[in-house]
Coordinates of C-alpha atoms in Angstrom, one line a residue:
Chain F
X1402 CA 112.6 26.3 47.0
X1403 CA 110.2 26.4 49.9
X1404 CA 110.4 29.2 52.5
X1405 CA 108.4 31.2 55.0
X1406 CA 108.8 34.9 55.8
X1407 CA 107.4 36.4 58.9
X1408 CA 107.4 40.0 60.1
X1409 CA 110.2 40.7 62.5
X1410 CA 109.4 41.4 66.1
X1411 CA 109.1 42.0 68.8
X1412 CA 105.5 43.1 68.6
X1413 CA 104.4 45.0 71.7
X1414 CA 100.7 45.5 72.3
X1415 CA 98.4 46.6 75.2
X1416 CA 95.9 44.1 76.5
X1417 CA 92.7 44.0 74.3
X1418 CA 94.5 45.4 71.3
X1419 CA 94.1 43.9 67.8
X1420 CA 96.9 41.6 66.6
X1421 CA 98.2 40.9 63.1
X1422 CA 101.3 38.9 62.5
X1423 CA 102.2 38.7 58.8
X1424 CA 103.3 35.5 57.1
X1425 CA 104.0 34.9 53.4
X1426 CA 105.4 31.8 51.8
X1427 CA 107.1 30.4 48.8
X1428 CA 106.3 26.8 47.8
X1429 CA 105.8 24.6 44.8
X1430 CA 102.3 23.4 44.6
X1431 CA 99.9 23.9 47.5
X1432 CA 101.4 23.4 50.9
X1433 CA 99.7 22.9 54.2
X1434 CA 100.1 26.0 56.4
X1435 CA 100.5 26.2 60.2
X1436 CA 100.9 28.5 63.1
X1437 CA 102.8 27.2 66.1
X1438 CA 103.2 29.0 69.4
X1439 CA 106.1 28.7 71.9
X1440 CA 105.5 29.9 75.4
X1441 CA 108.5 30.8 77.6
X1442 CA 110.6 27.8 78.5
X1443 CA 108.4 25.4 76.5
X1444 CA 108.4 23.5 73.2
X1445 CA 106.2 24.5 70.3
X1446 CA 102.5 23.8 70.2
X1447 CA 100.2 23.7 67.2
X1448 CA 97.9 26.8 67.3
X1449 CA 96.0 26.3 64.0
X1450 CA 96.4 25.0 60.5
X1451 CA 94.9 25.2 57.0
X1452 CA 95.4 22.6 54.3
X1453 CA 93.9 24.2 51.2
X1454 CA 93.2 27.5 49.7
X1455 CA 90.6 29.7 51.4
X1456 CA 90.6 27.5 54.5
X1457 CA 90.4 29.3 57.7
X1458 CA 92.2 27.9 60.7
X1459 CA 91.0 29.1 64.2
X1460 CA 91.8 28.3 67.8
X1461 CA 91.7 30.2 71.1
X1462 CA 90.5 33.4 69.4
X1463 CA 93.3 33.3 66.8
X1464 CA 92.5 33.0 63.1
X1465 CA 94.4 32.7 59.8
X1466 CA 93.1 32.3 56.3
X1467 CA 95.1 30.5 53.5
X1468 CA 95.3 33.0 50.7
X1469 CA 96.7 31.4 47.6
X1470 CA 96.6 34.5 45.4
X1471 CA 98.8 36.5 47.8
X1472 CA 100.7 33.4 49.2
X1473 CA 99.9 34.6 52.7
X1474 CA 98.7 33.1 56.0
X1475 CA 98.5 36.1 58.4
X1476 CA 97.6 35.5 62.1
X1477 CA 95.0 37.7 63.7
X1478 CA 93.3 38.0 67.1
X1479 CA 90.7 40.6 67.9
X1480 CA 91.7 41.2 71.6
X1481 CA 95.0 39.9 72.9
X1482 CA 95.6 39.0 76.6
X1483 CA 98.8 39.1 78.6
X1484 CA 98.7 35.3 78.5
X1485 CA 99.2 35.4 74.7
X1486 CA 102.8 36.7 75.2
X1487 CA 104.9 34.1 73.3
X1488 CA 106.8 33.5 70.1
X1489 CA 104.7 32.7 67.1
X1490 CA 106.0 30.6 64.2
X1491 CA 104.5 30.3 60.8
X1492 CA 105.3 27.1 59.0
X1493 CA 104.5 25.0 55.9
X1494 CA 104.7 21.4 54.9
X1495 CA 105.2 21.0 51.1
X1496 CA 103.1 18.6 49.1
X1497 CA 104.5 15.6 47.4
X1498 CA 107.5 13.4 48.4
X1499 CA 108.8 15.8 51.0
X1500 CA 105.5 16.2 52.8
X1501 CA 107.0 15.0 56.1
X1502 CA 109.0 18.2 56.7
X1503 CA 108.0 21.4 58.5
X1504 CA 109.6 24.5 57.2
X1505 CA 109.5 27.4 59.7
X1506 CA 109.7 31.1 59.6
X1507 CA 112.0 32.9 61.9
X1508 CA 109.4 33.5 64.6
X1509 CA 107.7 36.7 65.9
X1510 CA 107.9 37.5 69.6
X1511 CA 104.7 39.0 71.0
X1512 CA 104.6 40.9 74.2
X1513 CA 101.3 42.0 75.7
X1514 CA 101.3 44.6 78.4
X1515 CA 98.5 44.9 81.0
Chain P
X262 CA 100.3 11.6 79.4
X263 CA 104.0 12.3 78.8
X264 CA 104.0 13.1 75.0
X265 CA 107.5 13.8 73.9
X266 CA 110.3 13.7 76.5
X267 CA 113.7 15.2 75.9
X268 CA 116.8 14.9 78.2
X269 CA 118.8 16.7 79.3
X270 CA 117.2 20.1 79.5
X271 CA 120.6 21.9 79.7
X272 CA 124.1 20.8 78.8
X273 CA 127.5 22.4 78.5
X274 CA 130.2 20.7 76.4
X275 CA 133.8 21.4 75.6
X276 CA 134.8 21.5 72.0
X277 CA 135.5 18.0 70.7
X278 CA 133.4 16.2 73.3
X279 CA 130.6 13.9 72.2
X280 CA 127.2 13.4 73.7
X281 CA 123.7 12.0 73.0
X282 CA 120.5 14.0 73.3
X283 CA 117.6 11.6 74.2
X284 CA 114.1 11.8 72.8
X285 CA 111.2 9.5 73.6
X286 CA 107.5 9.6 72.7
X287 CA 104.7 7.4 74.0
X288 CA 102.1 8.2 71.4
X289 CA 103.1 5.4 68.9
X290 CA 103.9 8.0 66.3
X291 CA 105.7 6.9 63.1
X292 CA 107.4 10.2 62.3
X293 CA 110.1 11.7 64.5
X294 CA 112.4 14.6 63.9
X295 CA 115.1 16.8 65.4
X296 CA 115.3 20.6 64.9
X297 CA 117.7 23.2 66.1
X298 CA 116.5 26.7 67.0
X299 CA 118.8 29.6 66.5
X300 CA 118.0 33.3 67.0
X301 CA 116.5 34.9 64.0
X302 CA 116.5 31.6 62.0
X303 CA 113.4 29.8 63.2
X304 CA 113.7 26.0 63.5
X305 CA 115.8 24.0 61.0
X306 CA 115.4 20.3 60.4
X307 CA 118.5 18.2 61.3
X308 CA 117.4 14.6 60.8
X309 CA 114.1 12.8 60.6
X310 CA 112.7 9.3 60.7
X311 CA 109.5 7.9 59.2
X312 CA 109.6 4.7 61.2
X313 CA 111.9 2.2 63.1
X314 CA 115.0 1.5 61.1
X315 CA 114.5 4.4 58.7
X316 CA 116.3 7.7 59.0
X317 CA 117.2 10.5 56.6
X318 CA 118.9 13.9 56.6
X319 CA 117.3 17.2 56.9
X320 CA 118.5 20.7 56.1
X321 CA 121.5 20.9 58.5
X322 CA 122.7 17.3 59.2
X323 CA 126.5 17.8 59.4
X324 CA 128.0 16.9 62.7
X325 CA 125.0 14.9 63.9
X326 CA 124.0 11.2 63.8
X327 CA 120.7 9.6 64.5
X328 CA 119.3 6.1 64.8
X329 CA 115.8 4.7 65.2
X330 CA 115.9 1.2 66.7
X331 CA 112.4 1.4 68.3
X332 CA 109.3 3.4 67.5
X333 CA 109.5 5.2 70.8
X334 CA 113.2 6.5 70.8
X335 CA 115.1 8.8 68.5
X336 CA 118.4 9.9 70.0
X337 CA 120.6 12.6 68.4
X338 CA 124.4 12.2 68.7
X339 CA 126.9 14.9 68.5
X340 CA 130.1 13.2 67.4
X341 CA 132.6 16.0 68.1
X342 CA 131.0 19.2 69.5
X343 CA 131.8 22.5 67.9
X344 CA 130.8 26.0 69.1
X345 CA 128.6 26.3 66.0
X346 CA 126.4 23.6 67.5
X347 CA 125.5 25.9 70.4
X348 CA 121.7 26.0 70.0
X349 CA 118.4 24.9 71.4
X350 CA 117.4 21.4 70.2
X351 CA 113.8 20.2 69.8
X352 CA 112.6 16.7 69.2
X353 CA 109.1 16.3 67.6
X354 CA 106.8 13.5 66.6
X355 CA 103.7 13.1 64.6
X356 CA 101.6 10.2 63.3
X357 CA 100.4 9.2 59.9
X358 CA 103.7 10.0 58.0
X359 CA 104.3 13.5 59.1
X360 CA 103.0 16.9 60.2
X361 CA 101.0 17.6 57.1
X362 CA 98.5 14.9 58.2
X363 CA 98.6 15.2 62.0
X364 CA 99.8 17.6 64.6
X365 CA 103.5 17.6 65.4
X366 CA 104.2 17.4 69.2
X367 CA 107.4 18.9 70.5
X368 CA 109.5 18.2 73.5
X369 CA 110.5 21.0 75.8
X370 CA 113.9 21.4 74.3
X371 CA 117.6 20.9 75.2
X372 CA 119.7 24.1 75.5
X373 CA 123.3 23.1 74.5
X374 CA 126.3 25.3 74.9
X375 CA 129.7 24.3 73.4
X376 CA 132.6 26.2 74.8

C-alpha cells in the first residue's frame, strides 16, 4: 500500500541552525510528493512539492529533493527562524486512479528557540 | 479572498448526538475532501468529492455522511457521535481533479469533543 513515514518530533533547534526532517515513502509507481506546514491554530498550507524523480521543490528557504532510489523526500533549511516553529507534514498523492488522495505522514513538530 | 471556510471552530457533543460540520470554498474547485487529525497519526481521509453530486469514501468513513449538492459546499454529518470521533476536522479543496495537479487549500479546522 501507500504510506509515508516521518521522523518523530519534537525537533528543537536554536535560531539559525540547520534543519533536516526525514521523510520516506512507500508507493506503487511514482507518486507526487509534498510538504505541508501547519502553524499554530491554523489549517495546513502547501510548503513545496515535487512531481517526478530528481525534482527539487523549494519555498521560503526550505528545500526537498525527490529521491526515487531511496524513496525519500527530506525537508531541509539552512538557517531556521523562530517563525518557522510549526508542524510539518510530508505527504504523497499516488499515480493512477486514486490520484485525488493525499496520504500524510504523522507530522513533525519543530520548535525554534531564539 | 476567503478560500476554504469551516464552521464551527469548536464543538462539544454528547454521545449519540448528531451534527453537521460546514465547509464552503469560493475558488470554484472541483475536488473537496474531509480529513481528521489525531495525535501521532497525521491526517486521514474521511470522504471526498470530485464534483457536485459525486462523493466517495476515504480511509475512515464509518460514522460520517457527506453530500455535494453545489460546487461550493461540502458538509460533513456525524449521525450519532461517539467518543472515538473526538478529533480535529479539516476540509480541503483543490482544482483540476485533485491535489496531485493543484495545491490543496485547507480550512482552519473544527475541534470536536464528544463526551
